PDB file of C-alpha atoms in Angstrom:
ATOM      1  CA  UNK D   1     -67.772 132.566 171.918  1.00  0.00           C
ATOM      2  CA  UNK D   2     -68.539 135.078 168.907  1.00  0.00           C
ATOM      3  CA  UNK D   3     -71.498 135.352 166.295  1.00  0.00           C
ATOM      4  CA  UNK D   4     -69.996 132.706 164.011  1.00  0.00           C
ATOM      5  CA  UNK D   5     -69.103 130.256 167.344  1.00  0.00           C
ATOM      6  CA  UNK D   6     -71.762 129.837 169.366  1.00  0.00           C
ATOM      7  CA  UNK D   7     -70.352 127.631 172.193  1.00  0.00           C
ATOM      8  CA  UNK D   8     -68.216 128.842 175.686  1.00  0.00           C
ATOM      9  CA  UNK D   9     -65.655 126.726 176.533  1.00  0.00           C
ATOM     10  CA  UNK D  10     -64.979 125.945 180.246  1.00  0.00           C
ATOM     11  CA  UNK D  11     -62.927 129.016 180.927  1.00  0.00           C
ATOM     12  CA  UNK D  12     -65.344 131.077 179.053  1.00  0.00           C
ATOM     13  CA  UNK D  13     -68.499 129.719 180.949  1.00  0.00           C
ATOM     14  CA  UNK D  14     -66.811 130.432 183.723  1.00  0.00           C
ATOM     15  CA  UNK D  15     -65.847 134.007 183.487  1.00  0.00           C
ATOM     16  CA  UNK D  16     -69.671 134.363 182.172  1.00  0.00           C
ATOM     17  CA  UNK D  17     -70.339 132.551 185.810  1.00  0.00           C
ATOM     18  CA  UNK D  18     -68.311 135.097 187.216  1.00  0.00           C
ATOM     19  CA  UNK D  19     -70.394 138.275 185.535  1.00  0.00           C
ATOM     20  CA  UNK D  20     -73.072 136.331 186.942  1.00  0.00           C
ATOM     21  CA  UNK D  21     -71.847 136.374 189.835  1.00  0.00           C
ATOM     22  CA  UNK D  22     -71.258 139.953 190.470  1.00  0.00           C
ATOM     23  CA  UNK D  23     -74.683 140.688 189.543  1.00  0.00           C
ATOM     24  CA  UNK D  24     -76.165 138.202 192.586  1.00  0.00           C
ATOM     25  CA  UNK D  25     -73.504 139.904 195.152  1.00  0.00           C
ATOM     26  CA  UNK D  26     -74.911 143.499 194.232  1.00  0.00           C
ATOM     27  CA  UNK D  27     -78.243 141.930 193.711  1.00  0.00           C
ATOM     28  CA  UNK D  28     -78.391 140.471 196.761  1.00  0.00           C
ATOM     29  CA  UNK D  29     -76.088 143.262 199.416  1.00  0.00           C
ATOM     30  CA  UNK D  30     -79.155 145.684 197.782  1.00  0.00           C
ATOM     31  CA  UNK D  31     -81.724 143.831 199.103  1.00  0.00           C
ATOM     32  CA  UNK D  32     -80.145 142.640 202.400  1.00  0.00           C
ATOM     33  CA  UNK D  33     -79.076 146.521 203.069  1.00  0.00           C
ATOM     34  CA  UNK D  34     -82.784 147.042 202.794  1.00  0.00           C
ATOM     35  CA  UNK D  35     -84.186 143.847 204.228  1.00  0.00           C
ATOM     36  CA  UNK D  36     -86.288 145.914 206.994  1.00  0.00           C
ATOM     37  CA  UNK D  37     -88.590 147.448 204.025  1.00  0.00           C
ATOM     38  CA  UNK D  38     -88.200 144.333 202.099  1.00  0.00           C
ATOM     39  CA  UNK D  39     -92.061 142.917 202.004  1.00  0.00           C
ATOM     40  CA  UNK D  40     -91.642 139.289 202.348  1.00  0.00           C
ATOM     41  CA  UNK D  41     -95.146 137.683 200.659  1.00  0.00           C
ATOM     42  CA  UNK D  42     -94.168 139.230 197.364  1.00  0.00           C
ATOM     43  CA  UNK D  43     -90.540 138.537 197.658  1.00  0.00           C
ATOM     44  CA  UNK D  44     -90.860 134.789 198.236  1.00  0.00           C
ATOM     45  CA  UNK D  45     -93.435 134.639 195.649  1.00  0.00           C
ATOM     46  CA  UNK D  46     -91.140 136.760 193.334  1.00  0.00           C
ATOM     47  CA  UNK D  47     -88.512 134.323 193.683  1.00  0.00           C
ATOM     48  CA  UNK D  48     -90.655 131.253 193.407  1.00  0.00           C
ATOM     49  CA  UNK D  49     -92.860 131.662 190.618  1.00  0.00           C
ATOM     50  CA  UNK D  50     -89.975 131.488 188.212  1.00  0.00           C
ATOM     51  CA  UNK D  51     -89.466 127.651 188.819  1.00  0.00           C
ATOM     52  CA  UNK D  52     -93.421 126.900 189.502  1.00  0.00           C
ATOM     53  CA  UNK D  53     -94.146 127.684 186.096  1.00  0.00           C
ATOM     54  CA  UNK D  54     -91.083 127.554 184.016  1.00  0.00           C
ATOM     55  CA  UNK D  55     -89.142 124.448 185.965  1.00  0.00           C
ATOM     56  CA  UNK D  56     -90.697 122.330 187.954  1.00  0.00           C
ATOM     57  CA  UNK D  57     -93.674 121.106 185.290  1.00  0.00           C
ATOM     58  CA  UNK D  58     -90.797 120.134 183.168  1.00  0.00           C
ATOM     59  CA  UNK D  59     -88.778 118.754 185.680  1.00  0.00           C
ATOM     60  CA  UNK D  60     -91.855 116.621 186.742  1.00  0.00           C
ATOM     61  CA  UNK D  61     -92.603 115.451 183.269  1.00  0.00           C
ATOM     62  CA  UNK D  62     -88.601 114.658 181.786  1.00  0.00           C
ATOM     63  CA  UNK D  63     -88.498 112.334 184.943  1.00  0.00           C
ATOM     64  CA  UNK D  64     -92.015 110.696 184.430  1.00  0.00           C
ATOM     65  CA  UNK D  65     -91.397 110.312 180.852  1.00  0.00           C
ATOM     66  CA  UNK D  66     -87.345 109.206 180.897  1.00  0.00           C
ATOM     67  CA  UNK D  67     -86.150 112.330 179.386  1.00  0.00           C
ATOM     68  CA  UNK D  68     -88.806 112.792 176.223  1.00  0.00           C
ATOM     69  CA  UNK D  69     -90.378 116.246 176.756  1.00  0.00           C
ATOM     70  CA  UNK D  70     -92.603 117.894 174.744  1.00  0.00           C
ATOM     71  CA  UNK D  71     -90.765 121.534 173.584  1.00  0.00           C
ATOM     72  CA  UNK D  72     -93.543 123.619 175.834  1.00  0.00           C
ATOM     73  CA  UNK D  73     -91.626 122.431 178.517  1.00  0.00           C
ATOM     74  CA  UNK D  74     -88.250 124.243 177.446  1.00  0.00           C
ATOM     75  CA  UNK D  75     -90.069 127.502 175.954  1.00  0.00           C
ATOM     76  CA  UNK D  76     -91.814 127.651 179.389  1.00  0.00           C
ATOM     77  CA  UNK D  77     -88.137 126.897 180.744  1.00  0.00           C
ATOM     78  CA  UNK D  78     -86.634 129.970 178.741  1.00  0.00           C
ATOM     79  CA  UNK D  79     -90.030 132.657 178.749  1.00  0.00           C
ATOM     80  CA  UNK D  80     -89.440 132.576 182.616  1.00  0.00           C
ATOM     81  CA  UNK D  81     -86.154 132.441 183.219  1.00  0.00           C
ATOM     82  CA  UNK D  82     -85.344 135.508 180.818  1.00  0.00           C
ATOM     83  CA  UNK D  83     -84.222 139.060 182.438  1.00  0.00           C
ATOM     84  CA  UNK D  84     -86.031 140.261 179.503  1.00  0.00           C
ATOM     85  CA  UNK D  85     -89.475 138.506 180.703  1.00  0.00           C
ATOM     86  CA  UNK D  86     -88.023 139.208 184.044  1.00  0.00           C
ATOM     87  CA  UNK D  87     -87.170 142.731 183.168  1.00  0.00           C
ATOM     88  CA  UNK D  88     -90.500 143.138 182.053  1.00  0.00           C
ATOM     89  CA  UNK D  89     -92.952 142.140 184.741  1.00  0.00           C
ATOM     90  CA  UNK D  90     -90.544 144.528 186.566  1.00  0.00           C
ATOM     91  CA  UNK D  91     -91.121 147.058 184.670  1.00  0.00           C
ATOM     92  CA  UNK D  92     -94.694 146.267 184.790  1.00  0.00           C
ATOM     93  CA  UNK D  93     -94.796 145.894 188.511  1.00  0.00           C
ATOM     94  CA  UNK D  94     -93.460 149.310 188.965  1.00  0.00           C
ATOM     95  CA  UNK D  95     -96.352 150.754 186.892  1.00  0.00           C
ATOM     96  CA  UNK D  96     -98.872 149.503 188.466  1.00  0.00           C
ATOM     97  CA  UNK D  97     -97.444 149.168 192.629  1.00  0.00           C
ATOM     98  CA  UNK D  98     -94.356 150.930 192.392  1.00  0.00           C
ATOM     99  CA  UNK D  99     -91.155 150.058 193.321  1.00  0.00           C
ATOM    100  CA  UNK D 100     -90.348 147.837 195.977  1.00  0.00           C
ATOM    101  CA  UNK D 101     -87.042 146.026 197.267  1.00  0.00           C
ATOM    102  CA  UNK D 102     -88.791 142.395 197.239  1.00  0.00           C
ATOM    103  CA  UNK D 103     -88.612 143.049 193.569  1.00  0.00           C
ATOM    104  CA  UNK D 104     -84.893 141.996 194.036  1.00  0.00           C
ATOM    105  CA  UNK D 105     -85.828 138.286 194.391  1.00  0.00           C
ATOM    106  CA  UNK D 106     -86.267 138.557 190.295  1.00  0.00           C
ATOM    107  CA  UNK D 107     -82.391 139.285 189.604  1.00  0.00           C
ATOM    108  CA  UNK D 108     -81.190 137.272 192.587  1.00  0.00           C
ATOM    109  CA  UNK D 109     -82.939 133.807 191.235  1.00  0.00           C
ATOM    110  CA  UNK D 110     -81.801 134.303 187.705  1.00  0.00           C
ATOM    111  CA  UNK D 111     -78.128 135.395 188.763  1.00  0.00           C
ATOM    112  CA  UNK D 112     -78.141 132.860 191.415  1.00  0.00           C
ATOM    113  CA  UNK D 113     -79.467 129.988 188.443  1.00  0.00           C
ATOM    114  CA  UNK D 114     -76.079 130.660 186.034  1.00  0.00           C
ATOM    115  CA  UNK D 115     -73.590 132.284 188.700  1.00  0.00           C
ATOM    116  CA  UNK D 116     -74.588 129.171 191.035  1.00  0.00           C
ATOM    117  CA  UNK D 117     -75.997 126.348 188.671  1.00  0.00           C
ATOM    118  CA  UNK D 118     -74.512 127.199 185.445  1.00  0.00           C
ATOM    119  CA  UNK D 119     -78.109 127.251 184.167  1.00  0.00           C
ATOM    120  CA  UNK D 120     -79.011 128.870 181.462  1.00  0.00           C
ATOM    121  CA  UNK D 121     -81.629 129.121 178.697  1.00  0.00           C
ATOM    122  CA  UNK D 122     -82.701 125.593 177.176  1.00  0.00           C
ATOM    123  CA  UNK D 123     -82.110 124.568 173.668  1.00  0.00           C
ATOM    124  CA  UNK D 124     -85.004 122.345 172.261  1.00  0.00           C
ATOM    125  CA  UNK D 125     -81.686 119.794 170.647  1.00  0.00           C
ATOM    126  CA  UNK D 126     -80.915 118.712 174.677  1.00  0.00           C
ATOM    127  CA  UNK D 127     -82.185 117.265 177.243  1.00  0.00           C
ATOM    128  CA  UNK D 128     -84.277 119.190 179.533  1.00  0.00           C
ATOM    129  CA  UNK D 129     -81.811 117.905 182.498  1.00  0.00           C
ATOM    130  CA  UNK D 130     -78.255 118.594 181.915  1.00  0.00           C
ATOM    131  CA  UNK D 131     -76.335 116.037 180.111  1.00  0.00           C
ATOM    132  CA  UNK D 132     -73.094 116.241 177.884  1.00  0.00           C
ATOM    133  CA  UNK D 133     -74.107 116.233 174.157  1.00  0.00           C
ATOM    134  CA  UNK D 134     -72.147 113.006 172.310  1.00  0.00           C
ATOM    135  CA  UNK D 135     -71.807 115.772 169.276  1.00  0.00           C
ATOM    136  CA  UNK D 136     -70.173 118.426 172.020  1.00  0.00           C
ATOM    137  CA  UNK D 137     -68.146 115.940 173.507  1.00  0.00           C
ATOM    138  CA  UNK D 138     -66.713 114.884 170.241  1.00  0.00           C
ATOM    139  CA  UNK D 139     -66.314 118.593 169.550  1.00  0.00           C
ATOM    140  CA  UNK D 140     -64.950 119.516 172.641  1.00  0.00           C
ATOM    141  CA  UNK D 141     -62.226 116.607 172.503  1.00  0.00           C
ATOM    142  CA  UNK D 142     -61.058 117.812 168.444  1.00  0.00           C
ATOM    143  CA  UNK D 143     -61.256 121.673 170.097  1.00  0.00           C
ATOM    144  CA  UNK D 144     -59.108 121.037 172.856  1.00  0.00           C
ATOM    145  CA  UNK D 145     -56.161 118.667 170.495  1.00  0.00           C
ATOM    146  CA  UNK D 146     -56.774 121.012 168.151  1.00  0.00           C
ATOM    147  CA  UNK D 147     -55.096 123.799 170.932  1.00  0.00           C
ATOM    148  CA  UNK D 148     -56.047 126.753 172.277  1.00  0.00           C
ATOM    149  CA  UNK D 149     -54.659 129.690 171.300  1.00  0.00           C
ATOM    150  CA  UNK D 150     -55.731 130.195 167.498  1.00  0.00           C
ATOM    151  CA  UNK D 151     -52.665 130.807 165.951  1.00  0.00           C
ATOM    152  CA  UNK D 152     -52.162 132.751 162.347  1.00  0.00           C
ATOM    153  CA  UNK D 153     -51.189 131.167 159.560  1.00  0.00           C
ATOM    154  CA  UNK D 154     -47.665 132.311 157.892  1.00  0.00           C
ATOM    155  CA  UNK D 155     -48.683 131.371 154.944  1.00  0.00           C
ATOM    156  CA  UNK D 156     -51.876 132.867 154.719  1.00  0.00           C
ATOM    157  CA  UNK D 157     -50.607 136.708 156.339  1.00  0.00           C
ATOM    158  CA  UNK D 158     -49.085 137.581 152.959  1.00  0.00           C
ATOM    159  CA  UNK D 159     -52.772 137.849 151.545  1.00  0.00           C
ATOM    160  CA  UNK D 160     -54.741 139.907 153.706  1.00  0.00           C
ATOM    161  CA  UNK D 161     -55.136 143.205 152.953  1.00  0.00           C
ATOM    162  CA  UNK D 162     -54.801 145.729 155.076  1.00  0.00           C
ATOM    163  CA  UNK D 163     -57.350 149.092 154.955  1.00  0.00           C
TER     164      UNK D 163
END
């Protein structure tokens, strides 16, 4: 992926996984090294509210409604499962209770969601519930005969110009 490609292929999702990944394990060791001044009623609620408000209403409605959701659904999705919205009612926390280690639960649910899951912010163009695109399918199958390893063109190195 780059700013012209937007798209990870499957050994690029997972090595974003992986980053992922690392973060939870730090995450996570942080706030089990300091479970005995972890308070639990904010930590569970920490962790929770994420998917009350920005999952599960969604979740509720794709399956009543066979997969037609309304796009509140996904921003709700994506304002709550941001670091930056995250990052912010950290932040914000802080200011007004100071820190605490049940604040943790924040980085440990959204690692855990793309490390874990794969999940990761919802574009309005797909379902709300994972499901392979026919357009990235197609894409994926003319990207992958196409090879991988971009190789230059002979005929084209004679007219770039170097700085």
């Amino acid at each position: 992926m780059d700013t012209k490609n937007l798209f990870m292929t499957p050994a690029t999702a997972r090595l974003v996984r992986a980053e992922y990944g690392l973060g939870l394990l730090v995450a996570t060791v942080l706030f089990l090294t300091h479970l005995s001044e972890v308070r639990w009623l904010p930590a569970v609620i920490l962790f929770v509210y994420i998917d009350l408000i920005g999952y599960l209403p969604g979740a509720i409605q794709y399956r009543r409604h066979k997969g037609r959701l309304h796009k509140t659904y996904y921003v709700l999705y994506n304002v709550m499962h941001s670091l930056v919205t995250q990052g912010l009612v950290t932040l914000g926390w802080i200011w007004l209770y100071g820190f605490e280690w049940a604040l943790l639960a924040l980085p440990i649910h959204l690692f855990g969601d793309r490390a874990l899951f794969g999940n990761y912010l919802k574009p309005f163009g797909l379902h709300f519930e994972p499901q392979t695109h026919q357009s990235y399918r197609r894409f994926r199958s003319e990207y992958e005969a196409a090879g991988t390893a971009a190789e230059p063109d002979p005929k084209r190195l004679g007219s770039l110009s170097w700085p």
